[in-house]
mmCIF file of N, CA, C and O in Angstrom:
data_model
loop_
_atom_site.group_PDB
_atom_site.id
_atom_site.type_symbol
_atom_site.label_atom_id
_atom_site.label_comp_id
_atom_site.label_asym_id
_atom_site.label_seq_id
_atom_site.Cartn_x
_atom_site.Cartn_y
_atom_site.Cartn_z
ATOM 1 N N THR Y 1 132.247 96.613 107.884
ATOM 2 C CA THR Y 1 132.105 95.175 107.776
ATOM 3 C C THR Y 1 133.420 94.527 107.393
ATOM 4 O O THR Y 1 133.815 93.546 108.000
ATOM 5 N N SER Y 2 134.107 95.066 106.382
ATOM 6 C CA SER Y 2 135.384 94.471 105.972
ATOM 7 C C SER Y 2 136.396 94.556 107.113
ATOM 8 O O SER Y 2 137.165 93.619 107.338
ATOM 9 N N TRP Y 3 136.375 95.649 107.872
ATOM 10 C CA TRP Y 3 137.275 95.804 109.008
ATOM 11 C C TRP Y 3 137.024 94.700 110.039
ATOM 12 O O TRP Y 3 137.959 94.091 110.548
ATOM 13 N N ALA Y 4 135.769 94.449 110.345
ATOM 14 C CA ALA Y 4 135.417 93.439 111.345
ATOM 15 C C ALA Y 4 135.855 92.046 110.893
ATOM 16 O O ALA Y 4 136.414 91.282 111.686
ATOM 17 N N PHE Y 5 135.612 91.712 109.649
ATOM 18 C CA PHE Y 5 136.012 90.401 109.139
ATOM 19 C C PHE Y 5 137.527 90.259 109.134
ATOM 20 O O PHE Y 5 138.063 89.213 109.490
ATOM 21 N N ALA Y 6 138.227 91.309 108.731
ATOM 22 C CA ALA Y 6 139.695 91.258 108.717
ATOM 23 C C ALA Y 6 140.238 91.129 110.132
ATOM 24 O O ALA Y 6 141.163 90.348 110.384
ATOM 25 N N THR Y 7 139.668 91.868 111.058
ATOM 26 C CA THR Y 7 140.096 91.807 112.452
ATOM 27 C C THR Y 7 139.879 90.413 113.023
ATOM 28 O O THR Y 7 140.698 89.911 113.798
ATOM 29 N N ALA Y 8 138.799 89.765 112.609
ATOM 30 C CA ALA Y 8 138.491 88.413 113.071
ATOM 31 C C ALA Y 8 139.303 87.352 112.334
ATOM 32 O O ALA Y 8 139.247 86.176 112.674
ATOM 33 N N GLY Y 9 140.043 87.776 111.312
ATOM 34 C CA GLY Y 9 140.850 86.827 110.548
ATOM 35 C C GLY Y 9 140.057 86.003 109.561
ATOM 36 O O GLY Y 9 140.460 84.902 109.190
ATOM 37 N N VAL Y 10 138.933 86.541 109.110
ATOM 38 C CA VAL Y 10 138.066 85.823 108.168
ATOM 39 C C VAL Y 10 138.097 86.544 106.824
ATOM 40 O O VAL Y 10 137.595 87.658 106.704
ATOM 41 N N ALA Y 11 138.674 85.891 105.831
ATOM 42 C CA ALA Y 11 138.749 86.475 104.487
ATOM 43 C C ALA Y 11 137.620 85.885 103.643
ATOM 44 O O ALA Y 11 137.828 84.975 102.841
ATOM 45 N N ALA Y 12 136.422 86.371 103.834
ATOM 46 C CA ALA Y 12 135.246 85.901 103.102
ATOM 47 C C ALA Y 12 135.279 86.508 101.701
ATOM 48 O O ALA Y 12 134.853 87.648 101.505
ATOM 49 N N GLU Y 13 135.804 85.750 100.758
ATOM 50 C CA GLU Y 13 136.041 86.263 99.399
ATOM 51 C C GLU Y 13 134.795 86.871 98.762
ATOM 52 O O GLU Y 13 134.874 87.941 98.157
ATOM 53 N N THR Y 14 133.658 86.209 98.878
ATOM 54 C CA THR Y 14 132.439 86.720 98.250
ATOM 55 C C THR Y 14 132.030 88.054 98.874
ATOM 56 O O THR Y 14 131.683 89.000 98.169
ATOM 57 N N LEU Y 15 132.085 88.130 100.183
ATOM 58 C CA LEU Y 15 131.742 89.369 100.871
ATOM 59 C C LEU Y 15 132.709 90.484 100.493
ATOM 60 O O LEU Y 15 132.287 91.595 100.152
ATOM 61 N N PHE Y 16 134.007 90.188 100.524
ATOM 62 C CA PHE Y 16 134.996 91.205 100.174
ATOM 63 C C PHE Y 16 134.827 91.649 98.716
ATOM 64 O O PHE Y 16 135.016 92.827 98.405
ATOM 65 N N GLY Y 17 134.461 90.732 97.842
ATOM 66 C CA GLY Y 17 134.212 91.090 96.445
ATOM 67 C C GLY Y 17 133.048 92.057 96.312
ATOM 68 O O GLY Y 17 133.114 93.031 95.554
ATOM 69 N N ALA Y 18 131.983 91.787 97.060
ATOM 70 C CA ALA Y 18 130.814 92.672 97.021
ATOM 71 C C ALA Y 18 131.161 94.043 97.604
ATOM 72 O O ALA Y 18 130.748 95.078 97.069
ATOM 73 N N ILE Y 19 131.928 94.042 98.683
ATOM 74 C CA ILE Y 19 132.338 95.310 99.291
ATOM 75 C C ILE Y 19 133.207 96.103 98.322
ATOM 76 O O ILE Y 19 133.026 97.313 98.167
ATOM 77 N N ALA Y 20 134.145 95.432 97.668
ATOM 78 C CA ALA Y 20 135.029 96.110 96.713
ATOM 79 C C ALA Y 20 134.228 96.745 95.590
ATOM 80 O O ALA Y 20 134.468 97.904 95.219
ATOM 81 N N SER Y 21 133.279 96.015 95.071
ATOM 82 C CA SER Y 21 132.463 96.521 93.969
ATOM 83 C C SER Y 21 131.664 97.753 94.385
ATOM 84 O O SER Y 21 131.642 98.772 93.685
ATOM 85 N N GLU Y 22 131.015 97.668 95.527
ATOM 86 C CA GLU Y 22 130.204 98.793 96.011
ATOM 87 C C GLU Y 22 131.075 99.981 96.405
ATOM 88 O O GLU Y 22 130.738 101.132 96.124
ATOM 89 N N ALA Y 23 132.202 99.706 97.041
ATOM 90 C CA ALA Y 23 133.098 100.791 97.462
ATOM 91 C C ALA Y 23 133.620 101.568 96.259
ATOM 92 O O ALA Y 23 133.697 102.798 96.306
ATOM 93 N N GLN Y 24 133.978 100.863 95.207
ATOM 94 C CA GLN Y 24 134.465 101.546 94.001
ATOM 95 C C GLN Y 24 133.397 102.475 93.437
ATOM 96 O O GLN Y 24 133.699 103.577 93.001
ATOM 97 N N ARG Y 25 132.170 102.016 93.466
ATOM 98 C CA ARG Y 25 131.064 102.798 92.934
ATOM 99 C C ARG Y 25 130.791 104.047 93.776
ATOM 100 O O ARG Y 25 130.378 105.080 93.258
ATOM 101 N N ARG Y 26 131.054 103.962 95.090
ATOM 102 C CA ARG Y 26 130.685 105.048 96.002
ATOM 103 C C ARG Y 26 131.888 105.736 96.645
ATOM 104 O O ARG Y 26 131.725 106.450 97.630
ATOM 105 N N ILE Y 27 133.061 105.563 96.076
ATOM 106 C CA ILE Y 27 134.291 106.044 96.713
ATOM 107 C C ILE Y 27 134.268 107.540 97.011
ATOM 108 O O ILE Y 27 134.827 107.973 98.019
ATOM 109 N N VAL Y 28 133.613 108.333 96.199
ATOM 110 C CA VAL Y 28 133.581 109.784 96.449
ATOM 111 C C VAL Y 28 132.820 110.123 97.728
ATOM 112 O O VAL Y 28 132.991 111.210 98.279
ATOM 113 N N GLU Y 29 132.002 109.208 98.223
ATOM 114 C CA GLU Y 29 131.256 109.415 99.460
ATOM 115 C C GLU Y 29 132.081 109.052 100.696
ATOM 116 O O GLU Y 29 131.693 109.383 101.816
ATOM 117 N N PHE Y 30 133.191 108.362 100.506
ATOM 118 C CA PHE Y 30 134.008 107.903 101.631
ATOM 119 C C PHE Y 30 134.738 109.061 102.287
ATOM 120 O O PHE Y 30 135.256 109.937 101.615
ATOM 121 N N LYS Y 31 134.806 109.007 103.594
ATOM 122 C CA LYS Y 31 135.649 109.925 104.353
ATOM 123 C C LYS Y 31 137.052 109.309 104.391
ATOM 124 O O LYS Y 31 137.213 108.108 104.140
ATOM 125 N N PRO Y 32 138.070 110.088 104.703
ATOM 126 C CA PRO Y 32 139.422 109.529 104.770
ATOM 127 C C PRO Y 32 139.528 108.290 105.671
ATOM 128 O O PRO Y 32 140.190 107.313 105.315
ATOM 129 N N GLN Y 33 138.830 108.314 106.808
ATOM 130 C CA GLN Y 33 138.873 107.154 107.706
ATOM 131 C C GLN Y 33 138.298 105.918 107.026
ATOM 132 O O GLN Y 33 138.823 104.810 107.195
ATOM 133 N N ASN Y 34 137.234 106.088 106.242
ATOM 134 C CA ASN Y 34 136.642 104.962 105.522
ATOM 135 C C ASN Y 34 137.616 104.380 104.502
ATOM 136 O O ASN Y 34 137.728 103.159 104.369
ATOM 137 N N MET Y 35 138.317 105.262 103.799
ATOM 138 C CA MET Y 35 139.291 104.789 102.804
ATOM 139 C C MET Y 35 140.429 104.040 103.480
ATOM 140 O O MET Y 35 140.802 102.942 103.047
ATOM 141 N N ALA Y 36 140.964 104.619 104.559
ATOM 142 C CA ALA Y 36 142.064 103.982 105.275
ATOM 143 C C ALA Y 36 141.639 102.630 105.846
ATOM 144 O O ALA Y 36 142.359 101.636 105.720
ATOM 145 N N ASN Y 37 140.462 102.575 106.458
ATOM 146 C CA ASN Y 37 139.973 101.319 107.031
ATOM 147 C C ASN Y 37 139.729 100.262 105.969
ATOM 148 O O ASN Y 37 139.986 99.080 106.193
ATOM 149 N N THR Y 38 139.226 100.678 104.824
ATOM 150 C CA THR Y 38 138.923 99.718 103.764
ATOM 151 C C THR Y 38 140.185 99.078 103.218
ATOM 152 O O THR Y 38 140.271 97.845 103.131
ATOM 153 N N VAL Y 39 141.186 99.882 102.861
ATOM 154 C CA VAL Y 39 142.419 99.268 102.342
ATOM 155 C C VAL Y 39 143.131 98.467 103.424
ATOM 156 O O VAL Y 39 143.713 97.424 103.148
ATOM 157 N N TRP Y 40 143.058 98.935 104.671
ATOM 158 C CA TRP Y 40 143.653 98.180 105.782
ATOM 159 C C TRP Y 40 143.003 96.800 105.884
ATOM 160 O O TRP Y 40 143.689 95.787 106.031
ATOM 161 N N ALA Y 41 141.684 96.769 105.819
ATOM 162 C CA ALA Y 41 140.962 95.500 105.950
ATOM 163 C C ALA Y 41 141.313 94.531 104.825
ATOM 164 O O ALA Y 41 141.569 93.347 105.074
ATOM 165 N N PHE Y 42 141.344 95.019 103.608
ATOM 166 C CA PHE Y 42 141.666 94.142 102.481
ATOM 167 C C PHE Y 42 143.102 93.630 102.594
ATOM 168 O O PHE Y 42 143.365 92.448 102.360
ATOM 169 N N ALA Y 43 144.023 94.496 102.974
ATOM 170 C CA ALA Y 43 145.417 94.083 103.124
ATOM 171 C C ALA Y 43 145.566 93.079 104.268
ATOM 172 O O ALA Y 43 146.262 92.070 104.133
ATOM 173 N N THR Y 44 144.922 93.352 105.379
ATOM 174 C CA THR Y 44 145.003 92.464 106.538
ATOM 175 C C THR Y 44 144.402 91.090 106.235
ATOM 176 O O THR Y 44 144.949 90.063 106.642
ATOM 177 N N ALA Y 45 143.300 91.080 105.518
ATOM 178 C CA ALA Y 45 142.642 89.823 105.168
ATOM 179 C C ALA Y 45 143.357 89.098 104.031
ATOM 180 O O ALA Y 45 143.086 87.926 103.770
ATOM 181 N N GLY Y 46 144.263 89.787 103.355
ATOM 182 C CA GLY Y 46 144.977 89.174 102.238
ATOM 183 C C GLY Y 46 144.116 88.995 101.006
ATOM 184 O O GLY Y 46 144.348 88.098 100.194
ATOM 185 N N VAL Y 47 143.122 89.855 100.865
ATOM 186 C CA VAL Y 47 142.211 89.784 99.724
ATOM 187 C C VAL Y 47 142.686 90.767 98.657
ATOM 188 O O VAL Y 47 142.787 91.963 98.913
ATOM 189 N N ALA Y 48 142.972 90.249 97.486
ATOM 190 C CA ALA Y 48 143.432 91.089 96.377
ATOM 191 C C ALA Y 48 142.265 91.903 95.815
ATOM 192 O O ALA Y 48 141.193 91.363 95.574
ATOM 193 N N ALA Y 49 142.492 93.186 95.630
ATOM 194 C CA ALA Y 49 141.459 94.076 95.088
ATOM 195 C C ALA Y 49 142.155 95.262 94.441
ATOM 196 O O ALA Y 49 141.998 96.409 94.874
ATOM 197 N N GLU Y 50 142.937 94.983 93.409
ATOM 198 C CA GLU Y 50 143.748 96.024 92.791
ATOM 199 C C GLU Y 50 142.920 97.184 92.247
ATOM 200 O O GLU Y 50 143.313 98.336 92.357
ATOM 201 N N THR Y 51 141.755 96.887 91.685
ATOM 202 C CA THR Y 51 140.907 97.951 91.147
ATOM 203 C C THR Y 51 140.398 98.853 92.265
ATOM 204 O O THR Y 51 140.379 100.077 92.135
ATOM 205 N N LEU Y 52 140.003 98.260 93.378
ATOM 206 C CA LEU Y 52 139.565 99.041 94.532
ATOM 207 C C LEU Y 52 140.714 99.893 95.059
ATOM 208 O O LEU Y 52 140.529 101.083 95.321
ATOM 209 N N PHE Y 53 141.886 99.310 95.189
ATOM 210 C CA PHE Y 53 143.040 100.071 95.667
ATOM 211 C C PHE Y 53 143.348 101.232 94.723
ATOM 212 O O PHE Y 53 143.697 102.320 95.167
ATOM 213 N N GLY Y 54 143.190 101.007 93.429
ATOM 214 C CA GLY Y 54 143.409 102.074 92.455
ATOM 215 C C GLY Y 54 142.415 103.207 92.629
ATOM 216 O O GLY Y 54 142.784 104.391 92.574
ATOM 217 N N ALA Y 55 141.160 102.849 92.863
ATOM 218 C CA ALA Y 55 140.126 103.872 93.068
ATOM 219 C C ALA Y 55 140.399 104.659 94.344
ATOM 220 O O ALA Y 55 140.276 105.890 94.372
ATOM 221 N N ILE Y 56 140.799 103.959 95.386
ATOM 222 C CA ILE Y 56 141.097 104.637 96.648
ATOM 223 C C ILE Y 56 142.345 105.498 96.509
ATOM 224 O O ILE Y 56 142.398 106.615 97.027
ATOM 225 N N ALA Y 57 143.342 105.012 95.794
ATOM 226 C CA ALA Y 57 144.558 105.805 95.578
ATOM 227 C C ALA Y 57 144.226 107.116 94.886
ATOM 228 O O ALA Y 57 144.700 108.187 95.290
ATOM 229 N N SER Y 58 143.404 107.053 93.862
ATOM 230 C CA SER Y 58 143.032 108.271 93.125
ATOM 231 C C SER Y 58 142.258 109.241 93.999
ATOM 232 O O SER Y 58 142.543 110.446 94.024
ATOM 233 N N GLU Y 59 141.274 108.730 94.725
ATOM 234 C CA GLU Y 59 140.450 109.596 95.571
ATOM 235 C C GLU Y 59 141.252 110.143 96.745
ATOM 236 O O GLU Y 59 141.134 111.321 97.100
ATOM 237 N N ALA Y 60 142.085 109.312 97.341
ATOM 238 C CA ALA Y 60 142.907 109.766 98.468
ATOM 239 C C ALA Y 60 143.889 110.840 98.019
ATOM 240 O O ALA Y 60 144.096 111.827 98.728
ATOM 241 N N GLN Y 61 144.466 110.654 96.862
ATOM 242 C CA GLN Y 61 145.409 111.655 96.355
ATOM 243 C C GLN Y 61 144.704 112.988 96.122
ATOM 244 O O GLN Y 61 145.223 114.045 96.458
ATOM 245 N N ARG Y 62 143.501 112.930 95.611
ATOM 246 C CA ARG Y 62 142.720 114.140 95.347
ATOM 247 C C ARG Y 62 142.383 114.871 96.645
ATOM 248 O O ARG Y 62 142.320 116.098 96.676
ATOM 249 N N ARG Y 63 142.185 114.108 97.730
ATOM 250 C CA ARG Y 63 141.734 114.690 98.998
ATOM 251 C C ARG Y 63 142.762 114.540 100.116
ATOM 252 O O ARG Y 63 142.421 114.537 101.295
ATOM 253 N N ILE Y 64 144.016 114.467 99.759
ATOM 254 C CA ILE Y 64 145.097 114.166 100.699
ATOM 255 C C ILE Y 64 145.115 115.094 101.919
ATOM 256 O O ILE Y 64 145.406 114.661 103.036
ATOM 257 N N ALA Y 65 144.761 116.350 101.746
ATOM 258 C CA ALA Y 65 144.798 117.311 102.848
ATOM 259 C C ALA Y 65 143.769 117.001 103.934
ATOM 260 O O ALA Y 65 143.895 117.477 105.065
ATOM 261 N N GLU Y 66 142.774 116.195 103.627
ATOM 262 C CA GLU Y 66 141.740 115.835 104.597
ATOM 263 C C GLU Y 66 142.171 114.706 105.533
ATOM 264 O O GLU Y 66 141.516 114.457 106.539
ATOM 265 N N PHE Y 67 143.252 114.001 105.204
ATOM 266 C CA PHE Y 67 143.694 112.842 105.975
ATOM 267 C C PHE Y 67 144.512 113.265 107.185
ATOM 268 O O PHE Y 67 145.347 114.162 107.099
ATOM 269 N N SER Y 68 144.292 112.572 108.297
ATOM 270 C CA SER Y 68 145.143 112.771 109.477
ATOM 271 C C SER Y 68 146.440 111.984 109.259
ATOM 272 O O SER Y 68 146.524 111.138 108.362
ATOM 273 N N ALA Y 69 147.422 112.239 110.099
ATOM 274 C CA ALA Y 69 148.684 111.502 110.004
ATOM 275 C C ALA Y 69 148.453 110.003 110.181
ATOM 276 O O ALA Y 69 149.043 109.185 109.470
ATOM 277 N N GLN Y 70 147.586 109.628 111.104
ATOM 278 C CA GLN Y 70 147.290 108.203 111.334
ATOM 279 C C GLN Y 70 146.616 107.577 110.123
ATOM 280 O O GLN Y 70 146.935 106.448 109.733
ATOM 281 N N GLN Y 71 145.694 108.285 109.506
ATOM 282 C CA GLN Y 71 145.014 107.764 108.319
ATOM 283 C C GLN Y 71 145.986 107.591 107.157
ATOM 284 O O GLN Y 71 145.925 106.606 106.418
ATOM 285 N N LEU Y 72 146.909 108.541 107.004
ATOM 286 C CA LEU Y 72 147.929 108.416 105.959
ATOM 287 C C LEU Y 72 148.824 107.219 106.222
ATOM 288 O O LEU Y 72 149.125 106.440 105.310
ATOM 289 N N THR Y 73 149.231 107.041 107.466
ATOM 290 C CA THR Y 73 150.091 105.922 107.832
ATOM 291 C C THR Y 73 149.399 104.590 107.567
ATOM 292 O O THR Y 73 149.997 103.669 106.984
ATOM 293 N N ASN Y 74 148.160 104.472 107.987
ATOM 294 C CA ASN Y 74 147.420 103.225 107.766
ATOM 295 C C ASN Y 74 147.226 102.937 106.278
ATOM 296 O O ASN Y 74 147.301 101.786 105.843
ATOM 297 N N THR Y 75 146.984 103.977 105.511
ATOM 298 C CA THR Y 75 146.808 103.811 104.072
ATOM 299 C C THR Y 75 148.102 103.349 103.419
ATOM 300 O O THR Y 75 148.103 102.398 102.622
ATOM 301 N N LEU Y 76 149.210 103.989 103.768
ATOM 302 C CA LEU Y 76 150.514 103.570 103.227
ATOM 303 C C LEU Y 76 150.823 102.123 103.592
ATOM 304 O O LEU Y 76 151.271 101.337 102.753
ATOM 305 N N TRP Y 77 150.599 101.783 104.841
ATOM 306 C CA TRP Y 77 150.853 100.420 105.303
ATOM 307 C C TRP Y 77 150.050 99.418 104.479
ATOM 308 O O TRP Y 77 150.576 98.400 104.044
ATOM 309 N N ALA Y 78 148.765 99.716 104.276
ATOM 310 C CA ALA Y 78 147.895 98.797 103.544
ATOM 311 C C ALA Y 78 148.366 98.595 102.106
ATOM 312 O O ALA Y 78 148.416 97.461 101.614
ATOM 313 N N PHE Y 79 148.717 99.675 101.437
ATOM 314 C CA PHE Y 79 149.199 99.550 100.063
ATOM 315 C C PHE Y 79 150.488 98.731 100.024
ATOM 316 O O PHE Y 79 150.659 97.874 99.155
ATOM 317 N N ALA Y 80 151.385 98.984 100.965
ATOM 318 C CA ALA Y 80 152.644 98.242 101.004
ATOM 319 C C ALA Y 80 152.400 96.760 101.281
ATOM 320 O O ALA Y 80 152.971 95.897 100.613
ATOM 321 N N MET Y 81 151.546 96.457 102.251
ATOM 322 C CA MET Y 81 151.275 95.061 102.598
ATOM 323 C C MET Y 81 150.556 94.319 101.471
ATOM 324 O O MET Y 81 150.780 93.135 101.271
ATOM 325 N N ALA Y 82 149.702 95.032 100.749
ATOM 326 C CA ALA Y 82 148.965 94.412 99.648
ATOM 327 C C ALA Y 82 149.824 94.303 98.389
ATOM 328 O O ALA Y 82 149.437 93.634 97.429
ATOM 329 N N GLY Y 83 150.969 94.955 98.403
ATOM 330 C CA GLY Y 83 151.843 94.915 97.233
ATOM 331 C C GLY Y 83 151.298 95.686 96.048
ATOM 332 O O GLY Y 83 151.580 95.357 94.902
ATOM 333 N N VAL Y 84 150.523 96.713 96.348
ATOM 334 C CA VAL Y 84 149.932 97.536 95.287
ATOM 335 C C VAL Y 84 150.777 98.796 95.123
ATOM 336 O O VAL Y 84 150.907 99.591 96.058
ATOM 337 N N ALA Y 85 151.337 98.955 93.944
ATOM 338 C CA ALA Y 85 152.161 100.137 93.659
ATOM 339 C C ALA Y 85 151.247 101.330 93.403
ATOM 340 O O ALA Y 85 150.352 101.263 92.573
ATOM 341 N N ALA Y 86 151.461 102.369 94.147
ATOM 342 C CA ALA Y 86 150.678 103.597 93.993
ATOM 343 C C ALA Y 86 151.638 104.768 94.147
ATOM 344 O O ALA Y 86 151.551 105.559 95.083
ATOM 345 N N ARG Y 87 152.557 104.854 93.224
ATOM 346 C CA ARG Y 87 153.643 105.825 93.312
ATOM 347 C C ARG Y 87 153.153 107.257 93.494
ATOM 348 O O ARG Y 87 153.656 107.989 94.343
ATOM 349 N N THR Y 88 152.155 107.662 92.720
ATOM 350 C CA THR Y 88 151.694 109.048 92.820
ATOM 351 C C THR Y 88 151.045 109.317 94.177
ATOM 352 O O THR Y 88 151.191 110.410 94.715
ATOM 353 N N LEU Y 89 150.352 108.327 94.732
ATOM 354 C CA LEU Y 89 149.785 108.493 96.067
ATOM 355 C C LEU Y 89 150.898 108.612 97.095
ATOM 356 O O LEU Y 89 150.867 109.492 97.956
ATOM 357 N N PHE Y 90 151.897 107.739 97.018
ATOM 358 C CA PHE Y 90 153.009 107.797 97.959
ATOM 359 C C PHE Y 90 153.729 109.142 97.869
ATOM 360 O O PHE Y 90 154.094 109.726 98.887
ATOM 361 N N GLU Y 91 153.921 109.641 96.659
ATOM 362 C CA GLU Y 91 154.561 110.943 96.487
ATOM 363 C C GLU Y 91 153.711 112.063 97.082
ATOM 364 O O GLU Y 91 154.238 112.987 97.707
ATOM 365 N N ALA Y 92 152.395 111.990 96.883
ATOM 366 C CA ALA Y 92 151.507 113.006 97.444
ATOM 367 C C ALA Y 92 151.550 112.985 98.964
ATOM 368 O O ALA Y 92 151.564 114.037 99.601
ATOM 369 N N ILE Y 93 151.589 111.791 99.535
ATOM 370 C CA ILE Y 93 151.661 111.680 100.991
ATOM 371 C C ILE Y 93 152.995 112.229 101.494
ATOM 372 O O ILE Y 93 153.048 112.936 102.501
ATOM 373 N N ALA Y 94 154.067 111.950 100.776
ATOM 374 C CA ALA Y 94 155.389 112.442 101.181
ATOM 375 C C ALA Y 94 155.423 113.962 101.189
ATOM 376 O O ALA Y 94 156.036 114.559 102.083
ATOM 377 N N THR Y 95 154.782 114.606 100.255
ATOM 378 C CA THR Y 95 154.777 116.058 100.228
ATOM 379 C C THR Y 95 153.827 116.638 101.263
ATOM 380 O O THR Y 95 153.999 117.770 101.686
ATOM 381 N N GLN Y 96 152.848 115.858 101.675
ATOM 382 C CA GLN Y 96 151.861 116.302 102.682
ATOM 383 C C GLN Y 96 152.468 116.254 104.079
ATOM 384 O O GLN Y 96 152.092 117.039 104.939
ATOM 385 N N ALA Y 97 153.391 115.344 104.302
ATOM 386 C CA ALA Y 97 153.937 115.101 105.650
ATOM 387 C C ALA Y 97 154.681 116.294 106.201
ATOM 388 O O ALA Y 97 155.171 117.141 105.586
#
């Protein structure tokens, strides 16, 4: 849902807030593609969600070996575009490459 809204250029703050809250609660259930798409959508829509990005950074770092090169690239791009510093995630991705 967040991907579709971001792609359409609609930053529905209330919807993105609800998605962020639920995603944080269920982040361990996310596949790498879900994590990459979620941060991409928030970054593309320009919706700030630092807590969500932090949760995704932690989970992605823990499961870094499961990510494809494209998923890693999209995740890095999203963090950079959102201006969210995730040094340990970036370092983990650099060693994975």
